[in-house]
Amino acid sequence: MRSTIPVLLSLALATVGCAQHSEQQPLSSDPIMHPASNPYYSRTDTTKLNVTDAEWKRVLPVSIYAIAREADTERPFTGKYWDFEGLGNYYCAVCGNPLFKSDSKFGSSCGWPSFYEALRPTSVAYKTDATLGMVRTEVLCGRCDSHLGHIFDDGPPPTGKRFCMNSLVLDFEPEGKR
Ligand code: FE
């Protein structure tokens, strides 16, 4: 009887591991078009976008749409960037807008990728969010207005800010690739 416990535990852990793995799959392997079939995606065009949710729903993977356009939040410690330390730039996964440099990323214990400043002041926009019984400041993409996450005042110097982002709405490009 006693010997079956480790076996059952292993099976349970293996199941959890599979579930996490499927959530961490890179966006490029998403069967639903990213970003090749998204005509609004550009890492150089800074033109402000005004695209309807119906159109975003048509061109975005379901997982990205849920966060970007419905302000959903990925589960902590499951995204692909929360403990990622690569050097390079982070772009909006919806529209390609440059958002953060890896220099401003810091190790946060919250389980989501965290930055102390945006790449440019206009990279992001802010909006008061009074949902879930609290008042927070929502962070939106400065180009496409998609929900990225929230900002808090418990970040490290020099800004003291913590941009708490969802990995799924970020695209990382390593330094020196272009
Ligand atoms: Fe965007």
mmCIF file with all atom_site columns, C-alpha atoms and ligand atoms in Angstrom:
data_model
loop_
_atom_site.group_PDB
_atom_site.id
_atom_site.type_symbol
_atom_site.label_atom_id
_atom_site.label_alt_id
_atom_site.label_comp_id
_atom_site.label_asym_id
_atom_site.label_entity_id
_atom_site.label_seq_id
_atom_site.pdbx_PDB_ins_code
_atom_site.Cartn_x
_atom_site.Cartn_y
_atom_site.Cartn_z
_atom_site.occupancy
_atom_site.B_iso_or_equiv
_atom_site.pdbx_formal_charge
_atom_site.auth_seq_id
_atom_site.auth_comp_id
_atom_site.auth_asym_id
_atom_site.auth_atom_id
_atom_site.pdbx_PDB_model_num
ATOM   1   C  CA . MET A 1 1   ? 0.000   0.000  0.000   1.00 0.00 ? 1   MET A CA 1
ATOM   2   C  CA . ARG A 1 2   ? 2.777   2.315  1.047   1.00 0.00 ? 2   ARG A CA 1
ATOM   3   C  CA . SER A 1 3   ? 4.635   1.819  -2.235  1.00 0.00 ? 3   SER A CA 1
ATOM   4   C  CA . THR A 1 4   ? 1.701   3.054  -4.317  1.00 0.00 ? 4   THR A CA 1
ATOM   5   C  CA . ILE A 1 5   ? 1.867   6.567  -2.822  1.00 0.00 ? 5   ILE A CA 1
ATOM   6   C  CA . PRO A 1 6   ? 5.069   7.637  -4.630  1.00 0.00 ? 6   PRO A CA 1
ATOM   7   C  CA . VAL A 1 7   ? 3.635   6.287  -7.899  1.00 0.00 ? 7   VAL A CA 1
ATOM   8   C  CA . LEU A 1 8   ? 0.416   8.241  -7.471  1.00 0.00 ? 8   LEU A CA 1
ATOM   9   C  CA . LEU A 1 9   ? 2.400   11.353 -6.555  1.00 0.00 ? 9   LEU A CA 1
ATOM   10  C  CA . SER A 1 10  ? 4.552   11.005 -9.665  1.00 0.00 ? 10  SER A CA 1
ATOM   11  C  CA . LEU A 1 11  ? 1.489   10.654 -11.849 1.00 0.00 ? 11  LEU A CA 1
ATOM   12  C  CA . ALA A 1 12  ? -0.097  13.731 -10.305 1.00 0.00 ? 12  ALA A CA 1
ATOM   13  C  CA . LEU A 1 13  ? 3.081   15.789 -10.783 1.00 0.00 ? 13  LEU A CA 1
ATOM   14  C  CA . ALA A 1 14  ? 3.437   14.602 -14.367 1.00 0.00 ? 14  ALA A CA 1
ATOM   15  C  CA . THR A 1 15  ? -0.119  15.730 -15.089 1.00 0.00 ? 15  THR A CA 1
ATOM   16  C  CA . VAL A 1 16  ? 0.519   19.167 -13.590 1.00 0.00 ? 16  VAL A CA 1
ATOM   17  C  CA . GLY A 1 17  ? 3.760   19.421 -15.563 1.00 0.00 ? 17  GLY A CA 1
ATOM   18  C  CA . CYS A 1 18  ? 1.961   18.707 -18.841 1.00 0.00 ? 18  CYS A CA 1
ATOM   19  C  CA . ALA A 1 19  ? -0.677  21.321 -18.121 1.00 0.00 ? 19  ALA A CA 1
ATOM   20  C  CA . GLN A 1 20  ? 1.974   23.945 -17.463 1.00 0.00 ? 20  GLN A CA 1
ATOM   21  C  CA . HIS A 1 21  ? 3.975   22.953 -20.493 1.00 0.00 ? 21  HIS A CA 1
ATOM   22  C  CA . SER A 1 22  ? 1.028   23.442 -22.829 1.00 0.00 ? 22  SER A CA 1
ATOM   23  C  CA . GLU A 1 23  ? 0.517   26.984 -21.476 1.00 0.00 ? 23  GLU A CA 1
ATOM   24  C  CA . GLN A 1 24  ? 4.178   27.838 -21.956 1.00 0.00 ? 24  GLN A CA 1
ATOM   25  C  CA . GLN A 1 25  ? 4.405   26.880 -25.593 1.00 0.00 ? 25  GLN A CA 1
ATOM   26  C  CA . PRO A 1 26  ? 5.992   29.664 -27.648 1.00 0.00 ? 26  PRO A CA 1
ATOM   27  C  CA . LEU A 1 27  ? 3.544   31.815 -29.585 1.00 0.00 ? 27  LEU A CA 1
ATOM   28  C  CA . SER A 1 28  ? 5.108   30.879 -32.888 1.00 0.00 ? 28  SER A CA 1
ATOM   29  C  CA . SER A 1 29  ? 3.851   27.323 -32.455 1.00 0.00 ? 29  SER A CA 1
ATOM   30  C  CA . ASP A 1 30  ? 0.305   28.505 -31.866 1.00 0.00 ? 30  ASP A CA 1
ATOM   31  C  CA . PRO A 1 31  ? -1.701  26.933 -34.688 1.00 0.00 ? 31  PRO A CA 1
ATOM   32  C  CA . ILE A 1 32  ? -3.909  30.008 -34.931 1.00 0.00 ? 32  ILE A CA 1
ATOM   33  C  CA . MET A 1 33  ? -1.798  32.583 -36.736 1.00 0.00 ? 33  MET A CA 1
ATOM   34  C  CA . HIS A 1 34  ? 0.774   34.610 -34.876 1.00 0.00 ? 34  HIS A CA 1
ATOM   35  C  CA . PRO A 1 35  ? 1.849   37.026 -36.029 1.00 0.00 ? 35  PRO A CA 1
ATOM   36  C  CA . ALA A 1 36  ? 1.907   36.262 -39.761 1.00 0.00 ? 36  ALA A CA 1
ATOM   37  C  CA . SER A 1 37  ? -1.858  36.539 -40.148 1.00 0.00 ? 37  SER A CA 1
ATOM   38  C  CA . ASN A 1 38  ? -2.100  39.669 -38.024 1.00 0.00 ? 38  ASN A CA 1
ATOM   39  C  CA . PRO A 1 39  ? -1.918  42.575 -40.509 1.00 0.00 ? 39  PRO A CA 1
ATOM   40  C  CA . TYR A 1 40  ? -1.679  45.146 -37.697 1.00 0.00 ? 40  TYR A CA 1
ATOM   41  C  CA . TYR A 1 41  ? 1.545   43.751 -36.237 1.00 0.00 ? 41  TYR A CA 1
ATOM   42  C  CA . SER A 1 42  ? 4.617   45.940 -36.857 1.00 0.00 ? 42  SER A CA 1
ATOM   43  C  CA . ARG A 1 43  ? 7.694   46.625 -34.762 1.00 0.00 ? 43  ARG A CA 1
ATOM   44  C  CA . THR A 1 44  ? 8.480   49.832 -36.687 1.00 0.00 ? 44  THR A CA 1
ATOM   45  C  CA . ASP A 1 45  ? 5.115   51.448 -37.505 1.00 0.00 ? 45  ASP A CA 1
ATOM   46  C  CA . THR A 1 46  ? 4.159   53.719 -34.608 1.00 0.00 ? 46  THR A CA 1
ATOM   47  C  CA . THR A 1 47  ? 0.787   54.769 -36.052 1.00 0.00 ? 47  THR A CA 1
ATOM   48  C  CA . LYS A 1 48  ? -1.930  54.587 -33.414 1.00 0.00 ? 48  LYS A CA 1
ATOM   49  C  CA . LEU A 1 49  ? -4.335  51.719 -34.125 1.00 0.00 ? 49  LEU A CA 1
ATOM   50  C  CA . ASN A 1 50  ? -8.098  51.853 -33.904 1.00 0.00 ? 50  ASN A CA 1
ATOM   51  C  CA . VAL A 1 51  ? -9.208  48.280 -34.464 1.00 0.00 ? 51  VAL A CA 1
ATOM   52  C  CA . THR A 1 52  ? -12.491 46.795 -33.259 1.00 0.00 ? 52  THR A CA 1
ATOM   53  C  CA . ASP A 1 53  ? -12.577 43.906 -30.815 1.00 0.00 ? 53  ASP A CA 1
ATOM   54  C  CA . ALA A 1 54  ? -14.387 41.867 -33.454 1.00 0.00 ? 54  ALA A CA 1
ATOM   55  C  CA . GLU A 1 55  ? -11.433 42.334 -35.790 1.00 0.00 ? 55  GLU A CA 1
ATOM   56  C  CA . TRP A 1 56  ? -8.890  41.556 -33.061 1.00 0.00 ? 56  TRP A CA 1
ATOM   57  C  CA . LYS A 1 57  ? -10.848 38.403 -32.314 1.00 0.00 ? 57  LYS A CA 1
ATOM   58  C  CA . ARG A 1 58  ? -10.473 37.406 -35.938 1.00 0.00 ? 58  ARG A CA 1
ATOM   59  C  CA . VAL A 1 59  ? -6.699  37.876 -36.094 1.00 0.00 ? 59  VAL A CA 1
ATOM   60  C  CA . LEU A 1 60  ? -5.444  37.025 -32.593 1.00 0.00 ? 60  LEU A CA 1
ATOM   61  C  CA . PRO A 1 61  ? -4.942  33.650 -30.926 1.00 0.00 ? 61  PRO A CA 1
ATOM   62  C  CA . VAL A 1 62  ? -7.677  33.003 -28.360 1.00 0.00 ? 62  VAL A CA 1
ATOM   63  C  CA . SER A 1 63  ? -5.220  33.085 -25.430 1.00 0.00 ? 63  SER A CA 1
ATOM   64  C  CA . ILE A 1 64  ? -3.867  36.513 -26.401 1.00 0.00 ? 64  ILE A CA 1
ATOM   65  C  CA . TYR A 1 65  ? -7.323  37.945 -27.130 1.00 0.00 ? 65  TYR A CA 1
ATOM   66  C  CA . ALA A 1 66  ? -8.552  36.979 -23.652 1.00 0.00 ? 66  ALA A CA 1
ATOM   67  C  CA . ILE A 1 67  ? -5.835  39.024 -21.951 1.00 0.00 ? 67  ILE A CA 1
ATOM   68  C  CA . ALA A 1 68  ? -5.426  41.854 -24.459 1.00 0.00 ? 68  ALA A CA 1
ATOM   69  C  CA . ARG A 1 69  ? -9.079  42.634 -25.110 1.00 0.00 ? 69  ARG A CA 1
ATOM   70  C  CA . GLU A 1 70  ? -10.913 41.127 -22.116 1.00 0.00 ? 70  GLU A CA 1
ATOM   71  C  CA . ALA A 1 71  ? -8.328  42.020 -19.421 1.00 0.00 ? 71  ALA A CA 1
ATOM   72  C  CA . ASP A 1 72  ? -7.902  38.414 -18.367 1.00 0.00 ? 72  ASP A CA 1
ATOM   73  C  CA . THR A 1 73  ? -4.822  37.504 -16.291 1.00 0.00 ? 73  THR A CA 1
ATOM   74  C  CA . GLU A 1 74  ? -2.585  34.506 -16.835 1.00 0.00 ? 74  GLU A CA 1
ATOM   75  C  CA . ARG A 1 75  ? -1.925  32.354 -13.799 1.00 0.00 ? 75  ARG A CA 1
ATOM   76  C  CA . PRO A 1 76  ? 1.230   33.374 -11.868 1.00 0.00 ? 76  PRO A CA 1
ATOM   77  C  CA . PHE A 1 77  ? 4.401   31.341 -12.428 1.00 0.00 ? 77  PHE A CA 1
ATOM   78  C  CA . THR A 1 78  ? 3.044   29.880 -15.673 1.00 0.00 ? 78  THR A CA 1
ATOM   79  C  CA . GLY A 1 79  ? 4.020   32.465 -18.301 1.00 0.00 ? 79  GLY A CA 1
ATOM   80  C  CA . LYS A 1 80  ? 7.185   32.084 -20.330 1.00 0.00 ? 80  LYS A CA 1
ATOM   81  C  CA . TYR A 1 81  ? 8.851   35.322 -19.153 1.00 0.00 ? 81  TYR A CA 1
ATOM   82  C  CA . TRP A 1 82  ? 8.232   35.586 -15.398 1.00 0.00 ? 82  TRP A CA 1
ATOM   83  C  CA . ASP A 1 83  ? 11.698  34.169 -14.576 1.00 0.00 ? 83  ASP A CA 1
ATOM   84  C  CA . PHE A 1 84  ? 13.314  34.768 -17.977 1.00 0.00 ? 84  PHE A CA 1
ATOM   85  C  CA . GLU A 1 85  ? 16.586  36.724 -17.988 1.00 0.00 ? 85  GLU A CA 1
ATOM   86  C  CA . GLY A 1 86  ? 17.471  37.104 -21.681 1.00 0.00 ? 86  GLY A CA 1
ATOM   87  C  CA . LEU A 1 87  ? 18.903  40.400 -22.942 1.00 0.00 ? 87  LEU A CA 1
ATOM   88  C  CA . GLY A 1 88  ? 16.829  42.208 -25.550 1.00 0.00 ? 88  GLY A CA 1
ATOM   89  C  CA . ASN A 1 89  ? 13.543  43.989 -26.090 1.00 0.00 ? 89  ASN A CA 1
ATOM   90  C  CA . TYR A 1 90  ? 9.931   43.145 -25.340 1.00 0.00 ? 90  TYR A CA 1
ATOM   91  C  CA . TYR A 1 91  ? 7.190   44.040 -27.838 1.00 0.00 ? 91  TYR A CA 1
ATOM   92  C  CA . CYS A 1 92  ? 3.411   44.051 -27.661 1.00 0.00 ? 92  CYS A CA 1
ATOM   93  C  CA . ALA A 1 93  ? 2.297   40.607 -28.881 1.00 0.00 ? 93  ALA A CA 1
ATOM   94  C  CA . VAL A 1 94  ? -0.834  42.181 -30.353 1.00 0.00 ? 94  VAL A CA 1
ATOM   95  C  CA . CYS A 1 95  ? 0.633   45.021 -32.437 1.00 0.00 ? 95  CYS A CA 1
ATOM   96  C  CA . GLY A 1 96  ? 4.459   44.842 -32.221 1.00 0.00 ? 96  GLY A CA 1
ATOM   97  C  CA . ASN A 1 97  ? 4.865   48.118 -30.314 1.00 0.00 ? 97  ASN A CA 1
ATOM   98  C  CA . PRO A 1 98  ? 8.231   48.246 -28.450 1.00 0.00 ? 98  PRO A CA 1
ATOM   99  C  CA . LEU A 1 99  ? 7.383   48.192 -24.733 1.00 0.00 ? 99  LEU A CA 1
ATOM   100 C  CA . PHE A 1 100 ? 10.295  47.305 -22.452 1.00 0.00 ? 100 PHE A CA 1
ATOM   101 C  CA . LYS A 1 101 ? 14.049  46.735 -22.448 1.00 0.00 ? 101 LYS A CA 1
ATOM   102 C  CA . SER A 1 102 ? 15.415  43.750 -20.543 1.00 0.00 ? 102 SER A CA 1
ATOM   103 C  CA . ASP A 1 103 ? 17.605  46.255 -18.612 1.00 0.00 ? 103 ASP A CA 1
ATOM   104 C  CA . SER A 1 104 ? 14.499  47.373 -16.737 1.00 0.00 ? 104 SER A CA 1
ATOM   105 C  CA . LYS A 1 105 ? 13.310  43.841 -15.922 1.00 0.00 ? 105 LYS A CA 1
ATOM   106 C  CA . PHE A 1 106 ? 13.823  42.665 -12.373 1.00 0.00 ? 106 PHE A CA 1
ATOM   107 C  CA . GLY A 1 107 ? 13.342  39.427 -10.493 1.00 0.00 ? 107 GLY A CA 1
ATOM   108 C  CA . SER A 1 108 ? 9.964   39.667 -8.883  1.00 0.00 ? 108 SER A CA 1
ATOM   109 C  CA . SER A 1 109 ? 8.435   37.030 -6.668  1.00 0.00 ? 109 SER A CA 1
ATOM   110 C  CA . CYS A 1 110 ? 4.918   37.778 -7.913  1.00 0.00 ? 110 CYS A CA 1
ATOM   111 C  CA . GLY A 1 111 ? 5.037   35.239 -10.744 1.00 0.00 ? 111 GLY A CA 1
ATOM   112 C  CA . TRP A 1 112 ? 4.611   37.668 -13.640 1.00 0.00 ? 112 TRP A CA 1
ATOM   113 C  CA . PRO A 1 113 ? 7.311   39.449 -15.682 1.00 0.00 ? 113 PRO A CA 1
ATOM   114 C  CA . SER A 1 114 ? 8.068   42.754 -13.951 1.00 0.00 ? 114 SER A CA 1
ATOM   115 C  CA . PHE A 1 115 ? 9.760   45.929 -15.190 1.00 0.00 ? 115 PHE A CA 1
ATOM   116 C  CA . TYR A 1 116 ? 10.548  49.223 -13.461 1.00 0.00 ? 116 TYR A CA 1
ATOM   117 C  CA . GLU A 1 117 ? 10.044  51.429 -16.516 1.00 0.00 ? 117 GLU A CA 1
ATOM   118 C  CA . ALA A 1 118 ? 8.621   51.408 -20.028 1.00 0.00 ? 118 ALA A CA 1
ATOM   119 C  CA . LEU A 1 119 ? 10.921  51.736 -23.029 1.00 0.00 ? 119 LEU A CA 1
ATOM   120 C  CA . ARG A 1 120 ? 9.443   55.177 -23.850 1.00 0.00 ? 120 ARG A CA 1
ATOM   121 C  CA . PRO A 1 121 ? 6.848   57.213 -21.934 1.00 0.00 ? 121 PRO A CA 1
ATOM   122 C  CA . THR A 1 122 ? 4.474   56.768 -24.876 1.00 0.00 ? 122 THR A CA 1
ATOM   123 C  CA . SER A 1 123 ? 5.023   53.005 -25.111 1.00 0.00 ? 123 SER A CA 1
ATOM   124 C  CA . VAL A 1 124 ? 2.195   52.501 -22.651 1.00 0.00 ? 124 VAL A CA 1
ATOM   125 C  CA . ALA A 1 125 ? -0.943  54.253 -21.444 1.00 0.00 ? 125 ALA A CA 1
ATOM   126 C  CA . TYR A 1 126 ? -2.695  54.108 -18.082 1.00 0.00 ? 126 TYR A CA 1
ATOM   127 C  CA . LYS A 1 127 ? -6.275  53.666 -16.991 1.00 0.00 ? 127 LYS A CA 1
ATOM   128 C  CA . THR A 1 128 ? -7.946  53.369 -13.589 1.00 0.00 ? 128 THR A CA 1
ATOM   129 C  CA . ASP A 1 129 ? -9.239  49.855 -12.952 1.00 0.00 ? 129 ASP A CA 1
ATOM   130 C  CA . ALA A 1 130 ? -11.800 49.513 -10.151 1.00 0.00 ? 130 ALA A CA 1
ATOM   131 C  CA . THR A 1 131 ? -12.677 45.842 -10.706 1.00 0.00 ? 131 THR A CA 1
ATOM   132 C  CA . LEU A 1 132 ? -12.285 43.004 -8.148  1.00 0.00 ? 132 LEU A CA 1
ATOM   133 C  CA . GLY A 1 133 ? -13.067 45.323 -5.247  1.00 0.00 ? 133 GLY A CA 1
ATOM   134 C  CA . MET A 1 134 ? -9.872  47.368 -5.466  1.00 0.00 ? 134 MET A CA 1
ATOM   135 C  CA . VAL A 1 135 ? -8.559  50.362 -7.326  1.00 0.00 ? 135 VAL A CA 1
ATOM   136 C  CA . ARG A 1 136 ? -5.544  49.627 -9.480  1.00 0.00 ? 136 ARG A CA 1
ATOM   137 C  CA . THR A 1 137 ? -3.866  51.266 -12.434 1.00 0.00 ? 137 THR A CA 1
ATOM   138 C  CA . GLU A 1 138 ? -4.182  49.264 -15.608 1.00 0.00 ? 138 GLU A CA 1
ATOM   139 C  CA . VAL A 1 139 ? -1.356  49.381 -18.172 1.00 0.00 ? 139 VAL A CA 1
ATOM   140 C  CA . LEU A 1 140 ? -2.368  49.462 -21.838 1.00 0.00 ? 140 LEU A CA 1
ATOM   141 C  CA . CYS A 1 141 ? -0.283  49.306 -25.000 1.00 0.00 ? 141 CYS A CA 1
ATOM   142 C  CA . GLY A 1 142 ? 0.321   52.860 -26.222 1.00 0.00 ? 142 GLY A CA 1
ATOM   143 C  CA . ARG A 1 143 ? -0.303  51.865 -29.830 1.00 0.00 ? 143 ARG A CA 1
ATOM   144 C  CA . CYS A 1 144 ? -3.199  49.370 -29.785 1.00 0.00 ? 144 CYS A CA 1
ATOM   145 C  CA . ASP A 1 145 ? -4.774  49.998 -26.341 1.00 0.00 ? 145 ASP A CA 1
ATOM   146 C  CA . SER A 1 146 ? -4.578  46.329 -25.439 1.00 0.00 ? 146 SER A CA 1
ATOM   147 C  CA . HIS A 1 147 ? -4.499  45.338 -21.774 1.00 0.00 ? 147 HIS A CA 1
ATOM   148 C  CA . LEU A 1 148 ? -0.975  44.358 -20.697 1.00 0.00 ? 148 LEU A CA 1
ATOM   149 C  CA . GLY A 1 149 ? -1.243  44.221 -16.908 1.00 0.00 ? 149 GLY A CA 1
ATOM   150 C  CA . HIS A 1 150 ? -1.092  46.649 -13.965 1.00 0.00 ? 150 HIS A CA 1
ATOM   151 C  CA . ILE A 1 151 ? 1.429   49.022 -12.394 1.00 0.00 ? 151 ILE A CA 1
ATOM   152 C  CA . PHE A 1 152 ? 2.208   49.186 -8.662  1.00 0.00 ? 152 PHE A CA 1
ATOM   153 C  CA . ASP A 1 153 ? 4.329   51.404 -6.409  1.00 0.00 ? 153 ASP A CA 1
ATOM   154 C  CA . ASP A 1 154 ? 6.427   48.622 -4.890  1.00 0.00 ? 154 ASP A CA 1
ATOM   155 C  CA . GLY A 1 155 ? 9.132   48.376 -7.583  1.00 0.00 ? 155 GLY A CA 1
ATOM   156 C  CA . PRO A 1 156 ? 12.889  48.866 -7.193  1.00 0.00 ? 156 PRO A CA 1
ATOM   157 C  CA . PRO A 1 157 ? 14.925  52.056 -7.853  1.00 0.00 ? 157 PRO A CA 1
ATOM   158 C  CA . PRO A 1 158 ? 15.259  54.187 -9.847  1.00 0.00 ? 158 PRO A CA 1
ATOM   159 C  CA . THR A 1 159 ? 11.488  54.513 -10.407 1.00 0.00 ? 159 THR A CA 1
ATOM   160 C  CA . GLY A 1 160 ? 9.966   52.533 -7.532  1.00 0.00 ? 160 GLY A CA 1
ATOM   161 C  CA . LYS A 1 161 ? 7.388   51.236 -10.020 1.00 0.00 ? 161 LYS A CA 1
ATOM   162 C  CA . ARG A 1 162 ? 6.482   47.638 -10.855 1.00 0.00 ? 162 ARG A CA 1
ATOM   163 C  CA . PHE A 1 163 ? 4.962   47.066 -14.262 1.00 0.00 ? 163 PHE A CA 1
ATOM   164 C  CA . CYS A 1 164 ? 3.346   43.673 -13.630 1.00 0.00 ? 164 CYS A CA 1
ATOM   165 C  CA . MET A 1 165 ? 2.776   42.209 -17.096 1.00 0.00 ? 165 MET A CA 1
ATOM   166 C  CA . ASN A 1 166 ? 1.265   39.107 -18.660 1.00 0.00 ? 166 ASN A CA 1
ATOM   167 C  CA . SER A 1 167 ? 3.814   37.035 -20.587 1.00 0.00 ? 167 SER A CA 1
ATOM   168 C  CA . LEU A 1 168 ? 1.238   36.145 -23.224 1.00 0.00 ? 168 LEU A CA 1
ATOM   169 C  CA . VAL A 1 169 ? 0.940   39.738 -24.468 1.00 0.00 ? 169 VAL A CA 1
ATOM   170 C  CA . LEU A 1 170 ? 4.727   40.151 -24.693 1.00 0.00 ? 170 LEU A CA 1
ATOM   171 C  CA . ASP A 1 171 ? 7.049   39.143 -27.533 1.00 0.00 ? 171 ASP A CA 1
ATOM   172 C  CA . PHE A 1 172 ? 10.745  38.969 -26.734 1.00 0.00 ? 172 PHE A CA 1
ATOM   173 C  CA . GLU A 1 173 ? 13.480  39.619 -29.282 1.00 0.00 ? 173 GLU A CA 1
ATOM   174 C  CA . PRO A 1 174 ? 17.091  38.901 -28.246 1.00 0.00 ? 174 PRO A CA 1
ATOM   175 C  CA . GLU A 1 175 ? 19.638  41.711 -28.375 1.00 0.00 ? 175 GLU A CA 1
ATOM   176 C  CA . GLY A 1 176 ? 21.518  42.127 -31.657 1.00 0.00 ? 176 GLY A CA 1
ATOM   177 C  CA . LYS A 1 177 ? 19.015  40.216 -33.764 1.00 0.00 ? 177 LYS A CA 1
ATOM   178 C  CA . ARG A 1 178 ? 18.348  43.286 -35.888 1.00 0.00 ? 178 ARG A CA 1
HETATM 179 FE FE . FE  B 2 .   ? -0.062  46.855 -28.837 1.00 0.00 ? 1   FE  B FE 1
#
